CSV table of C-alpha atoms and ligand atoms in Angstrom, one decimal:
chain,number,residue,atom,x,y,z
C,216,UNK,CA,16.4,-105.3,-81.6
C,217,UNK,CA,17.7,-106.4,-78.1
C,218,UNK,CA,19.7,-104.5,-76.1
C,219,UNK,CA,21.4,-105.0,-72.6
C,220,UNK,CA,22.6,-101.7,-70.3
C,221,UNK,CA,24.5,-103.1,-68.2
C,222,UNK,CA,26.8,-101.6,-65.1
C,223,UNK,CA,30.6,-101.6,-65.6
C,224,UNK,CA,31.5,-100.9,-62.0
C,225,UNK,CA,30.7,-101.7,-59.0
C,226,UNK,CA,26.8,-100.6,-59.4
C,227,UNK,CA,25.3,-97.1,-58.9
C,228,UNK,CA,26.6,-96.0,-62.3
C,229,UNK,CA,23.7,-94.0,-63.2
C,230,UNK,CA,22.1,-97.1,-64.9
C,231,UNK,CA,18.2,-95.9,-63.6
C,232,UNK,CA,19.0,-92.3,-64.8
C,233,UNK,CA,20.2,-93.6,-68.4
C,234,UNK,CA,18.1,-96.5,-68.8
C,235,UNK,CA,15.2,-93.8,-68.1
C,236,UNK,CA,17.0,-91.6,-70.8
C,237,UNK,CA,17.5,-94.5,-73.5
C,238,UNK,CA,14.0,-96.1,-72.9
C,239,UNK,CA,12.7,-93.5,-75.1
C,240,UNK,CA,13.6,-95.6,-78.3
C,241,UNK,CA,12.1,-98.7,-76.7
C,242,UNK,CA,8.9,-100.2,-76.9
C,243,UNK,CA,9.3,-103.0,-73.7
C,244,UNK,CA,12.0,-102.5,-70.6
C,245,UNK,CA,13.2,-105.8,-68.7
C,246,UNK,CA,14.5,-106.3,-65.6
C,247,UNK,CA,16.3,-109.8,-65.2
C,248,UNK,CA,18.2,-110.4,-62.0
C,249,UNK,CA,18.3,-109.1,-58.4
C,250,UNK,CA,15.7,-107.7,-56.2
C,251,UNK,CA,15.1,-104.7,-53.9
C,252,UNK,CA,18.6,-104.5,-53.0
C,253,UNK,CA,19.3,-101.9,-55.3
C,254,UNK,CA,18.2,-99.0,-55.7
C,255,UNK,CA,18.2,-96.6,-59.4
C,256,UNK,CA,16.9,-92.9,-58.7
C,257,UNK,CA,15.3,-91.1,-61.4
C,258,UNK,CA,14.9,-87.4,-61.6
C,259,UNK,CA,12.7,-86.3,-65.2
C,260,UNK,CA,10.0,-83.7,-65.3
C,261,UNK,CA,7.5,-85.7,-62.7
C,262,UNK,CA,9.6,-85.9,-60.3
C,263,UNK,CA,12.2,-87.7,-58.5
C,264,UNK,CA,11.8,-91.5,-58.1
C,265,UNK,CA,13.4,-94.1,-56.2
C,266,UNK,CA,12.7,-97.7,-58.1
C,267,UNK,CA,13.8,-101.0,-56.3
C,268,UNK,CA,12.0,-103.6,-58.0
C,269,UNK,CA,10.0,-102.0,-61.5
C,270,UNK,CA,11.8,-101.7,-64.3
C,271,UNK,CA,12.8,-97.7,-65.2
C,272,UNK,CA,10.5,-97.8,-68.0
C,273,UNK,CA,7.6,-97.8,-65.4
C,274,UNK,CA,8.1,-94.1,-65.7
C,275,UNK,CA,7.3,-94.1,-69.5
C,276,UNK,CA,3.6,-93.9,-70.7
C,277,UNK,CA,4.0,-96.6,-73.5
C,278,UNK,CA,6.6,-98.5,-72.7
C,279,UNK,CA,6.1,-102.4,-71.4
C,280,UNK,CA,8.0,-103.5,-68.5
C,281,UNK,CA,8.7,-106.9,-67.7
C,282,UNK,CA,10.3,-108.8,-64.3
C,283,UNK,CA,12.0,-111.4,-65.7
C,284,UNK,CA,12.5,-114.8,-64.2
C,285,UNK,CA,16.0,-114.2,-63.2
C,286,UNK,CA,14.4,-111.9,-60.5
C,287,UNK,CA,13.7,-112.4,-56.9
C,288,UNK,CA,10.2,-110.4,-55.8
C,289,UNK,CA,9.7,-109.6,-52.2
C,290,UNK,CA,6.0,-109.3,-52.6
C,291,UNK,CA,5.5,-106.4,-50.4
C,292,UNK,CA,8.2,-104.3,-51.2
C,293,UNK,CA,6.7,-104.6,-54.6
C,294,UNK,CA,2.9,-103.6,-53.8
C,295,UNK,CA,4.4,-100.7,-51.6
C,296,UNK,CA,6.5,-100.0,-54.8
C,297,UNK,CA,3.7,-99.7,-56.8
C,298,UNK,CA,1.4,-97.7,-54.4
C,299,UNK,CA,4.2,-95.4,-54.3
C,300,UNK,CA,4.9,-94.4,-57.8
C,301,UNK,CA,0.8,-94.5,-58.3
C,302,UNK,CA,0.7,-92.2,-55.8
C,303,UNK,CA,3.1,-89.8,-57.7
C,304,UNK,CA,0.9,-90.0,-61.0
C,305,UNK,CA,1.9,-93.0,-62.5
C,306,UNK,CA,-0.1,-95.5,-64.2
C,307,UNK,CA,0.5,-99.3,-63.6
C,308,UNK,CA,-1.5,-101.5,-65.7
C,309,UNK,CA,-1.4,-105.6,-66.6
C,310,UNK,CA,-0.9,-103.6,-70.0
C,311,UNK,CA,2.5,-102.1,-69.3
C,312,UNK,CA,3.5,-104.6,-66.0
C,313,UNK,CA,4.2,-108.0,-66.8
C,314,UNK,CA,6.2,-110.3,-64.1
C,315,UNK,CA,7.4,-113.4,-64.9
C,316,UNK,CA,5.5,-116.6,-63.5
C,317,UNK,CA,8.8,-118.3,-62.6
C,318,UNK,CA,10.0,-115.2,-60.6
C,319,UNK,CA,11.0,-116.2,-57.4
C,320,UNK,CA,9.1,-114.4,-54.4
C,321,UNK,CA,11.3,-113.4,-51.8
C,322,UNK,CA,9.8,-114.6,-48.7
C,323,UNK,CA,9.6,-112.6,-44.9
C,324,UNK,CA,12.2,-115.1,-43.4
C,325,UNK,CA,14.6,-114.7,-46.1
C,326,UNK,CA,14.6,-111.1,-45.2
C,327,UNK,CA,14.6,-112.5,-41.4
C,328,UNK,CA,18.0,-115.2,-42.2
C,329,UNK,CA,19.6,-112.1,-44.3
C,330,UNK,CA,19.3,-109.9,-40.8
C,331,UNK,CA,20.0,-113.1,-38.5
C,332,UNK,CA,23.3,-114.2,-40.1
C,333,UNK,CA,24.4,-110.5,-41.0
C,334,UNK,CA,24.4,-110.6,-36.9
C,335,UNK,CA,26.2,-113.8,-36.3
C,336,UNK,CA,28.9,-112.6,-38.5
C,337,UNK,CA,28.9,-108.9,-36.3
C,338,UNK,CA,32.3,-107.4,-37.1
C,339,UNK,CA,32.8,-109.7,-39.9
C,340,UNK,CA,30.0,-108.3,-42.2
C,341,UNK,CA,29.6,-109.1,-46.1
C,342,UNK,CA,27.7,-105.8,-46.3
C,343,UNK,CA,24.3,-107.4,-47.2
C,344,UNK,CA,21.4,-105.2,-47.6
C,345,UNK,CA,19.8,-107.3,-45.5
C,346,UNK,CA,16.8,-107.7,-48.1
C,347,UNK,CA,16.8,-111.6,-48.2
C,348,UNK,CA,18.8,-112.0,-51.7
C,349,UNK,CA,21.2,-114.1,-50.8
C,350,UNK,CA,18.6,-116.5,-48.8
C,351,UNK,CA,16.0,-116.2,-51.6
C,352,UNK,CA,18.6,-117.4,-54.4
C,353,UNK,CA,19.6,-120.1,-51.8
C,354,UNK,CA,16.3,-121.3,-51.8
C,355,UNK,CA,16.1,-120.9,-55.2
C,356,UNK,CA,19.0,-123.8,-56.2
C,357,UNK,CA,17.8,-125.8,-53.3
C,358,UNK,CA,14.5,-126.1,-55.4
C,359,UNK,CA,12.3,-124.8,-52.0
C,360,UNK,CA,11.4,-121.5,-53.0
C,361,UNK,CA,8.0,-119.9,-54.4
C,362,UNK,CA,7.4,-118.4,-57.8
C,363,UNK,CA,5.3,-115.8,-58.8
C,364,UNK,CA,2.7,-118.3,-60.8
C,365,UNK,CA,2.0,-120.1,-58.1
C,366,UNK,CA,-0.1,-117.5,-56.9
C,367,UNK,CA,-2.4,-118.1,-59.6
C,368,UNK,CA,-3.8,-121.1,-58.4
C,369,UNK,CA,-3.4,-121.0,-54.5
C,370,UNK,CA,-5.0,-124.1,-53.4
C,371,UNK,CA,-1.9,-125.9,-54.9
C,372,UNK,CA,0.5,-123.0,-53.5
C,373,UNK,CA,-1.0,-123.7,-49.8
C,374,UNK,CA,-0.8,-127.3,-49.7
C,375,UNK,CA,3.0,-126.4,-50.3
C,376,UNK,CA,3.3,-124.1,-47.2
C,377,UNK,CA,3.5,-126.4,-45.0
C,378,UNK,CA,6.5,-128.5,-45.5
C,379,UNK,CA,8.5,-125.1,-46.9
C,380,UNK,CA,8.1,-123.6,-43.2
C,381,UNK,CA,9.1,-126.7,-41.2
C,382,UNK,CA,12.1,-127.0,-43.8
C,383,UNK,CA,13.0,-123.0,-42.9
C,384,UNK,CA,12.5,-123.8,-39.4
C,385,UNK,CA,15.2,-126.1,-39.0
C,386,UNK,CA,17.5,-123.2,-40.0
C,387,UNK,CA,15.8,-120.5,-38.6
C,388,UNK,CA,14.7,-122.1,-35.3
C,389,UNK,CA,17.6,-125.0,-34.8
C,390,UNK,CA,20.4,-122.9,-36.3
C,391,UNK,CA,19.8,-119.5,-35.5
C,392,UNK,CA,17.2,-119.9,-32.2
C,393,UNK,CA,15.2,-117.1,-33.8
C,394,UNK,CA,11.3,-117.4,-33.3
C,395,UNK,CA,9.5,-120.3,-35.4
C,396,UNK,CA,8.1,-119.2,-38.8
C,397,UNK,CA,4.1,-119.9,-39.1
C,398,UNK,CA,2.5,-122.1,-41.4
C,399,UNK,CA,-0.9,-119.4,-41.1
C,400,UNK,CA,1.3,-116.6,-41.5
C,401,UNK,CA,2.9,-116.9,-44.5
C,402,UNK,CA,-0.6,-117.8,-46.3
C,403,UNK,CA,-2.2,-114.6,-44.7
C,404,UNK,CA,1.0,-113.0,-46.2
C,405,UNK,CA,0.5,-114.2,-49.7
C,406,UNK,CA,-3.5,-113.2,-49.3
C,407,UNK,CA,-2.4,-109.5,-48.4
C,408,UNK,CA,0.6,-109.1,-51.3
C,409,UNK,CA,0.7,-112.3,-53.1
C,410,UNK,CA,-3.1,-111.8,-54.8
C,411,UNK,CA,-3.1,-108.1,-56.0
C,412,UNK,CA,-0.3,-109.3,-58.3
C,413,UNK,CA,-2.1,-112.2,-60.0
C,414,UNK,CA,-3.2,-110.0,-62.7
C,415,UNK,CA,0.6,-108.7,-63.9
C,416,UNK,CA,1.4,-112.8,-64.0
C,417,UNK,CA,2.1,-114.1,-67.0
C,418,UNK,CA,4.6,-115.9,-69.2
C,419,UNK,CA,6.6,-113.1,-70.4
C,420,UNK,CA,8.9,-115.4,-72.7
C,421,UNK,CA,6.1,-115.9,-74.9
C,422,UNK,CA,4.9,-112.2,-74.7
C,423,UNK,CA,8.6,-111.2,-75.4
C,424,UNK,CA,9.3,-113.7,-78.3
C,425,UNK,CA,6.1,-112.3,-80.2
C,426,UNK,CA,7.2,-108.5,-79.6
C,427,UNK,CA,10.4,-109.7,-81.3
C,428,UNK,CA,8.9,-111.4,-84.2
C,429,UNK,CA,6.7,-108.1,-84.0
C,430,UNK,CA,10.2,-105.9,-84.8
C,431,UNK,CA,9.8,-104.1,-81.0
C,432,UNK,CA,12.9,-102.6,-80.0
C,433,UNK,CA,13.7,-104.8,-76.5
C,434,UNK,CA,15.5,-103.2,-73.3
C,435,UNK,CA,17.7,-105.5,-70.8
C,436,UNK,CA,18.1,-103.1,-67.7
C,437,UNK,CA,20.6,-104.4,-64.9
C,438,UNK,CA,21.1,-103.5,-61.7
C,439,UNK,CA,24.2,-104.1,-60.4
C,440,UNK,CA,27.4,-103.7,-62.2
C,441,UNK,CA,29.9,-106.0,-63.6
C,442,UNK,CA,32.1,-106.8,-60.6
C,443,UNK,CA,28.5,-107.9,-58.6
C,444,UNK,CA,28.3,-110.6,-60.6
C,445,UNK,CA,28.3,-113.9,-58.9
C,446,UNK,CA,30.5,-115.1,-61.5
C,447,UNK,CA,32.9,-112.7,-62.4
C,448,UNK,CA,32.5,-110.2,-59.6
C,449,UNK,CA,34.5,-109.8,-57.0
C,450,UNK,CA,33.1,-113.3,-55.4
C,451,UNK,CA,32.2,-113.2,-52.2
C,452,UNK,CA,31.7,-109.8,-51.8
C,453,UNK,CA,29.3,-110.0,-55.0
C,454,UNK,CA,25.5,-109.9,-55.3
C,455,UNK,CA,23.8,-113.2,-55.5
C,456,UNK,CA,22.7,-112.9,-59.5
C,457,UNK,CA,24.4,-112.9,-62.7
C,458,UNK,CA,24.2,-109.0,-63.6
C,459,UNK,CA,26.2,-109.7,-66.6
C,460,UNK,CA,24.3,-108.7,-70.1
C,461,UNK,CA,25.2,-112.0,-71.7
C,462,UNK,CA,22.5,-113.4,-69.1
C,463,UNK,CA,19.8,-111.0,-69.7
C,464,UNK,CA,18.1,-113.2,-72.3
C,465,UNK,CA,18.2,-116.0,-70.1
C,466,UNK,CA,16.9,-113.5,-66.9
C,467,UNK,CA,14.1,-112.3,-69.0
C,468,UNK,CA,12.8,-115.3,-70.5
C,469,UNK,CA,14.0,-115.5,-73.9
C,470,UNK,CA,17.1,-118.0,-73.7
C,471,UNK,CA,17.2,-118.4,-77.2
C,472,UNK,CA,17.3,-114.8,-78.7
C,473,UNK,CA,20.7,-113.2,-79.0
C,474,UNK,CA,21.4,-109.2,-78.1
C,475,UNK,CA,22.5,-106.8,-80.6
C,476,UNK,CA,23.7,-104.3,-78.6
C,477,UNK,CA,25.1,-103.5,-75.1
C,478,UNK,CA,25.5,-100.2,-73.7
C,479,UNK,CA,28.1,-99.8,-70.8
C,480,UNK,CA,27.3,-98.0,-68.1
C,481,UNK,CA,31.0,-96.7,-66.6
C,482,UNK,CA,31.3,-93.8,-64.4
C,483,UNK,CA,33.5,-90.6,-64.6
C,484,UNK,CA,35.0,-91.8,-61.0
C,485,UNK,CA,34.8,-95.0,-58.6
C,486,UNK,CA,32.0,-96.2,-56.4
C,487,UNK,CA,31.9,-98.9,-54.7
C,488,UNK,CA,28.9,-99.8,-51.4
C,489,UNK,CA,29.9,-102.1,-48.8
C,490,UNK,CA,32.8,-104.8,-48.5
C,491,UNK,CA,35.4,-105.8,-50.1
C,492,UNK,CA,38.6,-104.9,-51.9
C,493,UNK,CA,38.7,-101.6,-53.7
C,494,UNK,CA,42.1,-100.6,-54.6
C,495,UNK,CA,41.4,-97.4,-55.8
C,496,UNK,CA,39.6,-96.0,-52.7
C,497,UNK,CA,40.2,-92.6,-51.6
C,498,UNK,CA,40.7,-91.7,-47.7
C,499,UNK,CA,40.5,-88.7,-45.8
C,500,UNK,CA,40.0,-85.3,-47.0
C,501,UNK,CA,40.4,-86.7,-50.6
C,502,UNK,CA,37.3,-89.7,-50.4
C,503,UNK,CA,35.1,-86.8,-48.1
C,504,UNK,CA,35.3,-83.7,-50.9
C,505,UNK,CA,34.5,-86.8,-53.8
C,506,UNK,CA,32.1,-88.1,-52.1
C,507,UNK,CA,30.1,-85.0,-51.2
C,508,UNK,CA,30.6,-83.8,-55.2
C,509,UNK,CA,28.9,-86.6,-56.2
C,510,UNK,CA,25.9,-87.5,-53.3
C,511,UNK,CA,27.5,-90.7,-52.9
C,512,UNK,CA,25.2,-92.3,-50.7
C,513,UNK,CA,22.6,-95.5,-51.4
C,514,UNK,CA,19.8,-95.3,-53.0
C,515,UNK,CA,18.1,-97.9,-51.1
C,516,UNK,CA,20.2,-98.2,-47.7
C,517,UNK,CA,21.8,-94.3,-47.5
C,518,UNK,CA,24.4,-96.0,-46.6
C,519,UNK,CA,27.8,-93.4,-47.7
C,520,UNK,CA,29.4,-95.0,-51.0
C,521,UNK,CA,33.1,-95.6,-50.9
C,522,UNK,CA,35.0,-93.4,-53.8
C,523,UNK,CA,38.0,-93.2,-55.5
C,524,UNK,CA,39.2,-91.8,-59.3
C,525,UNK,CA,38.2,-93.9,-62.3
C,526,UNK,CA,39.9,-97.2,-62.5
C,527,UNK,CA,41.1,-98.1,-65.7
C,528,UNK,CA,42.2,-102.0,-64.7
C,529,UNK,CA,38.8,-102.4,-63.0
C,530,UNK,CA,36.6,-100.8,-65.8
C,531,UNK,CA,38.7,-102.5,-69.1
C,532,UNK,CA,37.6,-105.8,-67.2
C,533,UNK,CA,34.1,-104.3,-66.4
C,534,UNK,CA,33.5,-103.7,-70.8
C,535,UNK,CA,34.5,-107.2,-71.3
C,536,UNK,CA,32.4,-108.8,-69.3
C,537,UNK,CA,29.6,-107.1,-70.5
C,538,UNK,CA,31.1,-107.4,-74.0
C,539,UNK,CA,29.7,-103.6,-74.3
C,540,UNK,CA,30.3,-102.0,-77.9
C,541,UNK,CA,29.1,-98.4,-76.6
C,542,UNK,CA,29.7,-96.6,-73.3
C,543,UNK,CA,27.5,-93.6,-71.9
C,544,UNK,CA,30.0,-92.2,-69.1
C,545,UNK,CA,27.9,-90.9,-66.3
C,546,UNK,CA,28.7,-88.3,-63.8
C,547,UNK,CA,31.5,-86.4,-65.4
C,548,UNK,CA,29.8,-83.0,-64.1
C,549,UNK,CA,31.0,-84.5,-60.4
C,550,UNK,CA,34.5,-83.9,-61.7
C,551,UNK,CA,34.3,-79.8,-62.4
C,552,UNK,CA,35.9,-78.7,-58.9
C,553,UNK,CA,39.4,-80.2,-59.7
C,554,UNK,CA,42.5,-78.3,-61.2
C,555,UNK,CA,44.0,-81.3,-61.7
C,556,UNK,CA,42.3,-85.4,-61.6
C,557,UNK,CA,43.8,-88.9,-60.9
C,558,UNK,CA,43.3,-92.0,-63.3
C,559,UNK,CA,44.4,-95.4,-61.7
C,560,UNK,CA,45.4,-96.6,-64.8
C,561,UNK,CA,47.2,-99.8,-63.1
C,562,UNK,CA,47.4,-101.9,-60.0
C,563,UNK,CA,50.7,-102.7,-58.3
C,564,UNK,CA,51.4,-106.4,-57.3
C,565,UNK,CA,54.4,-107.7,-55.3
C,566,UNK,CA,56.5,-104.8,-57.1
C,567,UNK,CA,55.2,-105.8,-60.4
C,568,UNK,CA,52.8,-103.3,-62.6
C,569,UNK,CA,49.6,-105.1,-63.5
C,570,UNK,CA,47.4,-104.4,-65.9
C,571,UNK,CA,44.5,-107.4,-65.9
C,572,UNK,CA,42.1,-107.2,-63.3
C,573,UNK,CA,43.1,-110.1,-60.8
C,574,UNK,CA,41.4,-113.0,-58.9
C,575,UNK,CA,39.6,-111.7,-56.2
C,576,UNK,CA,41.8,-112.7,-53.2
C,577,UNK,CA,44.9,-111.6,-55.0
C,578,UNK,CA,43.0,-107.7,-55.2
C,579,UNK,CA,43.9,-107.5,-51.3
C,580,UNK,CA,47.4,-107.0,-52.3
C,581,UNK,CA,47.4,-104.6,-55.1
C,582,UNK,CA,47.8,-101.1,-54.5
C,583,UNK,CA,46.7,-98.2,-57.3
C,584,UNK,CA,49.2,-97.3,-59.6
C,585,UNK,CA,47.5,-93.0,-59.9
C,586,UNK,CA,48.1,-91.0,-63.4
C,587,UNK,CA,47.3,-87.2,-63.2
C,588,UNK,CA,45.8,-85.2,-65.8
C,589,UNK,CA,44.3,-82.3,-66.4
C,590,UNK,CA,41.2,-81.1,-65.0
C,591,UNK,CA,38.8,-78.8,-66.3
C,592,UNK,CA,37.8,-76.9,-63.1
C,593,UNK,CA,34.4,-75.2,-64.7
C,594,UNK,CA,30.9,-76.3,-64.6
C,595,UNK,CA,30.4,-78.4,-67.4
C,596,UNK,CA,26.6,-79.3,-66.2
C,597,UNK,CA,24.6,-76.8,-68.9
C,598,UNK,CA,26.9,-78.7,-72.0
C,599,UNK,CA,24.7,-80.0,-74.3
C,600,UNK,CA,27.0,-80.6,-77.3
C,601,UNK,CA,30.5,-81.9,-77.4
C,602,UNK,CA,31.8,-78.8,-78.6
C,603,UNK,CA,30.6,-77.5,-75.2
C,604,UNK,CA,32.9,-79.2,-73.4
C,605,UNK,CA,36.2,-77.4,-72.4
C,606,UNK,CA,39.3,-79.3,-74.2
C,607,UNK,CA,40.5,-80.7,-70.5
C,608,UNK,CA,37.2,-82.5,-70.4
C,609,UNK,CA,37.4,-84.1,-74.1
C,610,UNK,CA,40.8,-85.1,-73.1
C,611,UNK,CA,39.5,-86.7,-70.4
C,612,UNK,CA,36.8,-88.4,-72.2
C,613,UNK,CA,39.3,-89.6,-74.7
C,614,UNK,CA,42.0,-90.9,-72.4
C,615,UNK,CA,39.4,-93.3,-70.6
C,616,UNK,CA,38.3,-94.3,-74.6
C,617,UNK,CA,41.8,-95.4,-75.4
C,618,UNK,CA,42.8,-96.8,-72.1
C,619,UNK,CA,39.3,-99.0,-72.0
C,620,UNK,CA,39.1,-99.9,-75.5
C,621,UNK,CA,35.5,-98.7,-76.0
C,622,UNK,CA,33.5,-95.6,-77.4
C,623,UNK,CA,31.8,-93.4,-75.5
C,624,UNK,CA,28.7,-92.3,-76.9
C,625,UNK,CA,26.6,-90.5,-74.5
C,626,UNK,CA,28.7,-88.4,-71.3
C,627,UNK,CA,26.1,-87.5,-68.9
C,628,UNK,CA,26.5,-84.2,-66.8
C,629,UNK,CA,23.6,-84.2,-64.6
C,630,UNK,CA,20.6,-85.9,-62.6
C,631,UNK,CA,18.1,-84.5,-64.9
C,632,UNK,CA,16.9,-86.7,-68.2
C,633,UNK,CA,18.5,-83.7,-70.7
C,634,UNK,CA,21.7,-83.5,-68.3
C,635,UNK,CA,23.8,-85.4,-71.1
C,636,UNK,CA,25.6,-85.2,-73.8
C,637,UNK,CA,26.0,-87.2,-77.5
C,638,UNK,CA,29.3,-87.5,-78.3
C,639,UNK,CA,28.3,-89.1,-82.1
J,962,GDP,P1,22.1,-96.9,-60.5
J,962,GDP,O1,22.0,-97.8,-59.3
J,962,GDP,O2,23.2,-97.3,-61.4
J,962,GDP,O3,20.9,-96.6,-61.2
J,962,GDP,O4,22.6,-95.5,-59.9
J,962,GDP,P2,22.0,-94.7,-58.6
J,962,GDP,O5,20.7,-94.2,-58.8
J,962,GDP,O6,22.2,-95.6,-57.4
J,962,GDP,O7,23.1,-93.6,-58.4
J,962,GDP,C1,23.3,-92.6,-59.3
J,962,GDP,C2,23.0,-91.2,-58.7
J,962,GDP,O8,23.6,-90.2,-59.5
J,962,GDP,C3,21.5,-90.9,-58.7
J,962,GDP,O9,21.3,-90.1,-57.5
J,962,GDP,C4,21.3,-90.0,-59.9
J,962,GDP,O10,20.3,-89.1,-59.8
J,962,GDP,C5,22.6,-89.3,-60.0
J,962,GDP,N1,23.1,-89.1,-61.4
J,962,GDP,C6,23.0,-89.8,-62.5
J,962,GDP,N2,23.6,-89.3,-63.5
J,962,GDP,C7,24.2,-88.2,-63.1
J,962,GDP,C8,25.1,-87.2,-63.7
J,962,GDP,O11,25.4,-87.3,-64.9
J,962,GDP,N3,25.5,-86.2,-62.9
J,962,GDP,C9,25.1,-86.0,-61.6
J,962,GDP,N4,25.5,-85.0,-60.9
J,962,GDP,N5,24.3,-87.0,-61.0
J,962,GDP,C10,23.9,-88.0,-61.7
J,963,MG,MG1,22.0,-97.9,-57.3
């Protein structure tokens, strides 16, 4: 069995938190696009753990967890990663680590051009995390970056340094007139992080295909939601991957296999970090009380979250693009101080009502069309069953089923790993 949880939103559903739930029922737990520029926290019973690069099921004795090709490594994030979460109790084996020898590695001056042009652009800002994504993939389709199994032979990889650098430098050094990137460097820095990886190198397709022959149950975790993706996202103020499940074969190494399942990740509410349009936002007093119910700051930046009510145009578009047949709703215990909520159930465009999720430039000119319902206005974070749930809350649940064409099978109503709910 394969299955994709994908993000429906903007990112920062809860994916870590339910991927770290759901990984229970699975033997092996991908990740297949992106880098360390996201961030899933996970609370269970060892603690609380921020992961950036490893895959949630890190956290599980027997699961396997694999960094798909797809993925862009910053090498030293990653041993840091790993000293981290070792130092917290966890194992991390070549047993249950395996990263993908066509990874890309995320070198120090695509961290350095990610800073550099964030700077040119000063008050005209993407909102990059400044982690060297968008550089790395760059380098990537310009057929000049690394990949992780080249530091398995590095005699070959070193010969290669060379011309990479002077190629960087003309950007770095010509365009930018930042310092000039050196040759000696950049091997000392694949000595230090490059080489205590070698061992977790493999093919993972290969690995991957077998455990499917084997009948292993197979986990495609994202991390960034649907309207990140390069493709269907809300382009240019996207992440520079597909985060779509539909790639999460391709990320992971196993182009030819097929999922059977995708579990949406939607939120009770909206989120959204950085630029770009979000017509749902909430100002004022309104985005400050949200936003403080729900500790709606990054993960990996701390940067404050933007927030608004749940967005039916937005997340409708979200579930198809993931083509998700189940949705766990996350978050709805953020939604217990309200007598009454808003749903913006449909955008308004040059007087007209809209209900498709438009192009991106055209999303500048929409404003939120709000629906109020009833709230529950009780803490609903001990429920453990559906009949639990006060009827406001079920309502709720079931308005966001109908309006987004989709089930929702798991509501989650807190951090912890038992904080949620099975709704059948
Ligand atoms: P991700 O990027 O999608 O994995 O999500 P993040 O980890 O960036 O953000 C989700 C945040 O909400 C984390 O701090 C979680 O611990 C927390 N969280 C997840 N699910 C719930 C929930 O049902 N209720 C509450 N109150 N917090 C939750
Ligand atoms: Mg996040």
């Amino acid at each position: 069995m394969l299955t994709s949880i994908c993000g429906i939103n903007w990112g920062d559903e809860g994916k870590g938190r339910m991927v770290d739930l759901l990984s229970e029922k699975f033997d092996i737990v991908c990740r297949y696009q992106g880098g360390n520029n996201a961030g899933h926290t996970v609370i269970n019973e060892r603690g609380k753990f921020v992961l950036n690069l490893l895959p949630s099921g890190i956290l599980r004795e027997d699961v396997v967890n694999v960094m798909g090709n797809g993925m862009v490594i910053d090498i030293k994030h990653l041993c840091e990663e790993m000293e981290r979460l070792r130092a917290g109790g966890i194992k991390i084996t070549p047993e249950n680590l395996k990263i993908s020898d066509r990874a890309v590695i995320t070198m120090p001056y695509n961290v350095l051009q990610d800073g550099l042009e964030e700077d040119r652009l000063a008050g005209k800002k993407f909102g990059s995390t400044r982690r060297g994504i968008a550089p790395v993939y760059a380098d990537k389709y310009f057929k000049k970056a690394f990949r992780m199994g080249e530091l398995l032979s590095t005699e070959r990889l070193y010969k290669r340094v060379a011309d990479i650098v002077e190629w960087k430098n003309l950007t770095v050094v010509g365009g930018y007139h930042a310092d000039e990137i050196k040759t000696e460097e950049m091997i000392a820095y694949f000595e230090k992080y490059g080489k205590p990886l070698a061992p977790y190198i493999c093919d993972v397709g290969l690995y991957l295909d077998k455990a499917n022959k084997e009948g292993k149950n197979i986990m495609f975790e994202a991390q960034l939601g649907a309207l990140r993706d390069i493709d269907f996202g809300i382009y240019p103020y996207t992440s520079s991957s597909s985060t779509i499940a539909a790639y999460a074969p391709i990320g992971a190494g196993v182009p030819h296999l097929a999922l059977d399942n995708s579990i949406g990740i939607m939120k009770a509410y909206s989120t959204c970090v950085g630029e770009g349009p979000f017509t749902a936002e909430y100002f004022g007093e309104k985005a400050e009380k949200l936003r403080a119910l729900g500790g709606e700051y990054g993960a990996a930046t701390g940067r404050p979250r933007r927030v608004g009510p749940f967005d039916v145009v937005a997340s409708r578009y979200g579930i198809r693009c993931q083509g998700a047949k189940e949705i766990a709703l996350t978050k709805l215990d953020v939604l217990s101080d309200y007598e009454e909520l808003e749903i913006c159930t449909a955008y308004k465009l040059n007087g007209e009502i809209i209900h498709e999720f438009p192009f991106t430039d055209v999303l500048d000119e929409c404003t939120p069309v709000f629906e109020t319902v009833k709230g529950w206005n009780s803490d609903i974070s001990k429920c453990r069953k559906k009949e639990d749930l006060p009827q406001a809350a079920l309502d709720y649940i079931a308005y966001l089923e109908k309006a987004c064409g989709c089930k929702i099978k798991y509501v989650s109503v807190g951090a912890e790993r038992d904080a949620y709910i099975e709704m059948y």
